[in-house]
Amino acid sequence: MLTNENDIYLYFEIMRQLQPTSVLDVGMFLSRIGAVSRQAMGCEVPQTITLEGVCTRETEKLSVYKTVYDQIYLSWENLYQKDAVYDLGMALHVDTGDCGVQEWEYLFSHCGVIIFEATNSSLFQYASANTRCEELTVDSDRYILVQGQMREKETVKTVREQRPHELGDDMRIYVAAHKQFIPPQEQIYIPLHVGREGKEDLGYIGDNTGNHISGKNSSYCELTGLYWMWKNVSCDVIGLCHYRRYFARDGRLLTEESIRQVLSHYDLILGNSAMSPTGSVYQHYVQQHRENDLTICRQVIQELCPDYLQSFDCCMASNLMNIGNMIITRKDIFDEYCEWLFPLLSEIEARTNIEDYDAYQARLYGFLAERLLRVWVMNHGYLVREETVVQTDM
């Protein structure tokens, strides 16, 4: 688990400056921070870069990392057999027991540039004895950048799998609201009054028609809208944002055209992940809410869908999170997610007594779902594109 932003910043910044065409990531850093895509904190590894990883722990075998990395080597021996060269080798947060002299020799002879933490004593000793080391400092953290001794071998070339999707004509992005607002002008954005049951009519579509849970809005938040969309809407592409939070790129809200362009090659659009301000996702939740919520949540996952337990534990131990339960995807994927999420929340609700919760803490099912979306994504091989979430007073 990472405790600050420096390593994440360095990971992306080094790639931005060096512009490698191929990278070997020893220890699969993106999995160690709990990433679900090649983007995090407003930075990204471009799709044009071939990114391969050496797996050193179980969580790196989660399905999502097969889409983040072009190729994953489950052992050094498998990598040795390929015997290719890379522009850049990354070895951040690699445990000493994962690598030794033989592995360092391979890294130095197959990578043009290598970067690692100065605290990695075994790699530093090998590097200082064999090449000139350049020290980098980011705040109080020290890193070592060295030139490799790359042999004449074929440079790795991996073509990232493209997933062209045929998208239907009917796209609907619902905007969850509980008060009147000025909606975006583009027709795909549809105001949705969440928690409409028993409330004054705002003139928008309400989440209290057909099959609904509108009356649970005080504890489910925007999820009552998500549930209504799942049960009552038939379309090709669907999404949820908020009346003050939208997906955007370059300061402009995503348009139908831009969404189609993304979903022609990606499966999901999620909000750009950010680092928890207080350690892990678990620590952040406990500090802000009730720890017992997470305890019950884990128990329910273990009982109802144990194959998601590793993803849950990985997500809770990581540093990255999303807010708002915002998503855009094909309706079939959206339905798949809802079919998993709502039975879990229903069982958690059955086991939770919120009589002594204040109005804010009673929104726990919305808070939990913000974490569970990443848990679900980690367990699937969907290709994720993260877009910036902007807050507006529109």
Tab-separated table of N, CA, C and O in Angstrom, residues 62-110:
chain	number	residue	atom	x	y	z
A	62	LEU	N	-5.824	-10.582	-10.844
A	62	LEU	CA	-7.219	-10.197	-11.015
A	62	LEU	C	-7.494	-9.849	-12.471
A	62	LEU	O	-6.642	-9.317	-13.171
A	63	SER	N	-8.709	-10.142	-12.912
A	63	SER	CA	-9.045	-10.057	-14.340
A	63	SER	C	-8.765	-8.702	-14.957
A	63	SER	O	-8.359	-8.601	-16.117
A	64	VAL	N	-8.972	-7.615	-14.216
A	64	VAL	CA	-8.834	-6.289	-14.803
A	64	VAL	C	-7.418	-6.020	-15.303
A	64	VAL	O	-7.215	-5.275	-16.265
A	65	TYR	N	-6.423	-6.654	-14.687
A	65	TYR	CA	-5.039	-6.348	-15.076
A	65	TYR	C	-4.648	-6.986	-16.396
A	65	TYR	O	-3.632	-6.622	-16.991
A	66	LYS	N	-5.474	-7.907	-16.869
A	66	LYS	CA	-5.248	-8.441	-18.209
A	66	LYS	C	-5.613	-7.413	-19.273
A	66	LYS	O	-5.208	-7.544	-20.430
A	67	THR	N	-6.388	-6.410	-18.891
A	67	THR	CA	-6.720	-5.334	-19.822
A	67	THR	C	-5.807	-4.128	-19.629
A	67	THR	O	-5.571	-3.374	-20.559
A	68	VAL	N	-5.300	-3.943	-18.413
A	68	VAL	CA	-4.389	-2.820	-18.149
A	68	VAL	C	-3.024	-3.091	-18.771
A	68	VAL	O	-2.412	-2.205	-19.377
A	69	TYR	N	-2.532	-4.331	-18.629
A	69	TYR	CA	-1.224	-4.714	-19.159
A	69	TYR	C	-1.397	-5.509	-20.452
A	69	TYR	O	-2.323	-6.301	-20.586
A	70	ASP	N	-0.488	-5.293	-21.376
A	70	ASP	CA	-0.533	-6.033	-22.636
A	70	ASP	C	-0.196	-7.504	-22.419
A	70	ASP	O	-0.731	-8.372	-23.095
A	71	GLN	N	0.729	-7.751	-21.493
A	71	GLN	CA	1.097	-9.130	-21.186
A	71	GLN	C	1.589	-9.192	-19.748
A	71	GLN	O	2.262	-8.274	-19.256
A	72	ILE	N	1.229	-10.271	-19.063
A	72	ILE	CA	1.639	-10.479	-17.683
A	72	ILE	C	2.430	-11.771	-17.597
A	72	ILE	O	1.974	-12.817	-18.083
A	73	TYR	N	3.590	-11.706	-16.986
A	73	TYR	CA	4.438	-12.892	-16.789
A	73	TYR	C	4.285	-13.349	-15.342
A	73	TYR	O	4.570	-12.599	-14.412
A	74	LEU	N	3.818	-14.562	-15.165
A	74	LEU	CA	3.566	-15.074	-13.825
A	74	LEU	C	4.829	-15.564	-13.139
A	74	LEU	O	4.787	-15.958	-11.982
A	75	SER	N	5.937	-15.544	-13.859
A	75	SER	CA	7.225	-15.899	-13.255
A	75	SER	C	8.330	-15.282	-14.092
A	75	SER	O	8.141	-14.957	-15.269
A	76	TRP	N	9.485	-15.126	-13.498
A	76	TRP	CA	10.643	-14.620	-14.229
A	76	TRP	C	11.035	-15.580	-15.340
A	76	TRP	O	11.503	-15.162	-16.400
A	77	GLU	N	10.850	-16.876	-15.101
A	77	GLU	CA	11.231	-17.865	-16.111
A	77	GLU	C	10.462	-17.644	-17.408
A	77	GLU	O	11.014	-17.767	-18.507
A	78	ASN	N	9.172	-17.304	-17.298
A	78	ASN	CA	8.383	-17.028	-18.496
A	78	ASN	C	8.903	-15.805	-19.241
A	78	ASN	O	8.884	-15.744	-20.470
A	79	LEU	N	9.379	-14.824	-18.480
A	79	LEU	CA	9.931	-13.620	-19.100
A	79	LEU	C	11.263	-13.924	-19.779
A	79	LEU	O	11.534	-13.427	-20.881
A	80	TYR	N	12.077	-14.751	-19.134
A	80	TYR	CA	13.373	-15.113	-19.716
A	80	TYR	C	13.183	-15.741	-21.101
A	80	TYR	O	13.981	-15.519	-22.015
A	81	GLN	N	12.138	-16.532	-21.257
A	81	GLN	CA	11.907	-17.221	-22.522
A	81	GLN	C	11.618	-16.252	-23.652
A	81	GLN	O	11.966	-16.501	-24.804
A	82	LYS	N	10.996	-15.115	-23.322
A	82	LYS	CA	10.696	-14.121	-24.361
A	82	LYS	C	11.976	-13.429	-24.813
A	82	LYS	O	12.176	-13.179	-25.996
A	83	ASP	N	12.842	-13.063	-23.863
A	83	ASP	CA	14.164	-12.526	-24.162
A	83	ASP	C	14.088	-11.300	-25.068
A	83	ASP	O	14.823	-11.188	-26.054
A	84	ALA	N	13.187	-10.362	-24.750
A	84	ALA	CA	13.042	-9.135	-25.531
A	84	ALA	C	13.651	-7.964	-24.763
A	84	ALA	O	14.085	-8.113	-23.622
A	85	VAL	N	13.709	-6.793	-25.395
A	85	VAL	CA	14.252	-5.613	-24.730
A	85	VAL	C	13.165	-4.543	-24.629
A	85	VAL	O	12.224	-4.504	-25.413
A	86	TYR	N	13.324	-3.656	-23.638
A	86	TYR	CA	12.345	-2.628	-23.339
A	86	TYR	C	13.042	-1.277	-23.218
A	86	TYR	O	14.186	-1.191	-22.745
A	87	ASP	N	12.331	-0.222	-23.590
A	87	ASP	CA	12.891	1.117	-23.429
A	87	ASP	C	13.056	1.479	-21.961
A	87	ASP	O	14.008	2.151	-21.575
A	88	LEU	N	12.095	1.062	-21.138
A	88	LEU	CA	12.070	1.476	-19.733
A	88	LEU	C	11.714	0.311	-18.839
A	88	LEU	O	10.798	-0.456	-19.138
A	89	GLY	N	12.444	0.180	-17.743
A	89	GLY	CA	12.125	-0.801	-16.712
A	89	GLY	C	11.758	-0.090	-15.424
A	89	GLY	O	12.496	0.783	-14.960
A	90	MET	N	10.593	-0.422	-14.852
A	90	MET	CA	10.127	0.179	-13.597
A	90	MET	C	10.156	-0.889	-12.509
A	90	MET	O	9.656	-1.994	-12.716
A	91	ALA	N	10.728	-0.536	-11.362
A	91	ALA	CA	10.771	-1.481	-10.245
A	91	ALA	C	10.443	-0.729	-8.963
A	91	ALA	O	11.283	-0.550	-8.085
A	92	LEU	N	9.194	-0.286	-8.868
A	92	LEU	CA	8.747	0.459	-7.700
A	92	LEU	C	7.991	-0.456	-6.747
A	92	LEU	O	7.142	-1.234	-7.170
A	93	HIS	N	8.322	-0.342	-5.468
A	93	HIS	CA	7.663	-1.132	-4.420
A	93	HIS	C	7.794	-2.632	-4.686
A	93	HIS	O	6.833	-3.391	-4.556
A	94	VAL	N	8.983	-3.042	-5.063
A	94	VAL	CA	9.266	-4.462	-5.264
A	94	VAL	C	9.864	-5.016	-3.984
A	94	VAL	O	10.867	-4.498	-3.490
A	95	ASP	N	9.255	-6.048	-3.446
A	95	ASP	CA	9.768	-6.650	-2.219
A	95	ASP	C	11.107	-7.331	-2.482
A	95	ASP	O	11.326	-7.927	-3.543
A	96	THR	N	12.004	-7.242	-1.506
A	96	THR	CA	13.335	-7.823	-1.659
A	96	THR	C	13.274	-9.305	-1.986
A	96	THR	O	14.047	-9.819	-2.795
A	97	GLY	N	12.316	-10.007	-1.404
A	97	GLY	CA	12.221	-11.439	-1.650
A	97	GLY	C	11.747	-11.797	-3.039
A	97	GLY	O	11.841	-12.949	-3.455
A	98	ASP	N	11.224	-10.812	-3.781
A	98	ASP	CA	10.707	-11.076	-5.117
A	98	ASP	C	11.811	-11.155	-6.159
A	98	ASP	O	11.616	-11.733	-7.225
A	99	CYS	N	12.937	-10.529	-5.893
A	99	CYS	CA	13.995	-10.420	-6.898
A	99	CYS	C	15.367	-10.575	-6.257
A	99	CYS	O	15.581	-10.192	-5.104
A	100	GLY	N	16.291	-11.116	-7.035
A	100	GLY	CA	17.671	-11.253	-6.594
A	100	GLY	C	18.603	-10.848	-7.705
A	100	GLY	O	18.218	-10.207	-8.682
A	101	VAL	N	19.870	-11.264	-7.580
A	101	VAL	CA	20.881	-10.852	-8.551
A	101	VAL	C	20.526	-11.288	-9.960
A	101	VAL	O	20.679	-10.520	-10.918
A	102	GLN	N	20.033	-12.502	-10.133
A	102	GLN	CA	19.694	-12.984	-11.466
A	102	GLN	C	18.625	-12.115	-12.115
A	102	GLN	O	18.707	-11.776	-13.300
A	103	GLU	N	17.621	-11.716	-11.317
A	103	GLU	CA	16.557	-10.871	-11.846
A	103	GLU	C	17.076	-9.477	-12.182
A	103	GLU	O	16.717	-8.896	-13.215
A	104	TRP	N	17.938	-8.945	-11.318
A	104	TRP	CA	18.509	-7.616	-11.606
A	104	TRP	C	19.378	-7.666	-12.863
A	104	TRP	O	19.368	-6.722	-13.673
A	105	GLU	N	20.113	-8.719	-13.037
A	105	GLU	CA	20.936	-8.858	-14.241
A	105	GLU	C	20.066	-8.841	-15.492
A	105	GLU	O	20.419	-8.202	-16.490
A	106	TYR	N	18.950	-9.530	-15.429
A	106	TYR	CA	18.047	-9.551	-16.575
A	106	TYR	C	17.498	-8.151	-16.834
A	106	TYR	O	17.446	-7.689	-17.978
A	107	LEU	N	17.082	-7.482	-15.782
A	107	LEU	CA	16.508	-6.147	-15.915
A	107	LEU	C	17.501	-5.182	-16.560
A	107	LEU	O	17.152	-4.430	-17.473
A	108	PHE	N	18.758	-5.230	-16.136
A	108	PHE	CA	19.770	-4.304	-16.645
A	108	PHE	C	20.182	-4.635	-18.076
A	108	PHE	O	20.569	-3.744	-18.825
A	109	SER	N	20.101	-5.892	-18.448
A	109	SER	CA	20.533	-6.260	-19.788
A	109	SER	C	19.404	-6.205	-20.816
A	109	SER	O	19.644	-6.378	-22.005
A	110	HIS	N	18.179	-5.933	-20.345
A	110	HIS	CA	17.039	-5.927	-21.257
A	110	HIS	C	16.258	-4.620	-21.243
A	110	HIS	O	15.239	-4.510	-21.926
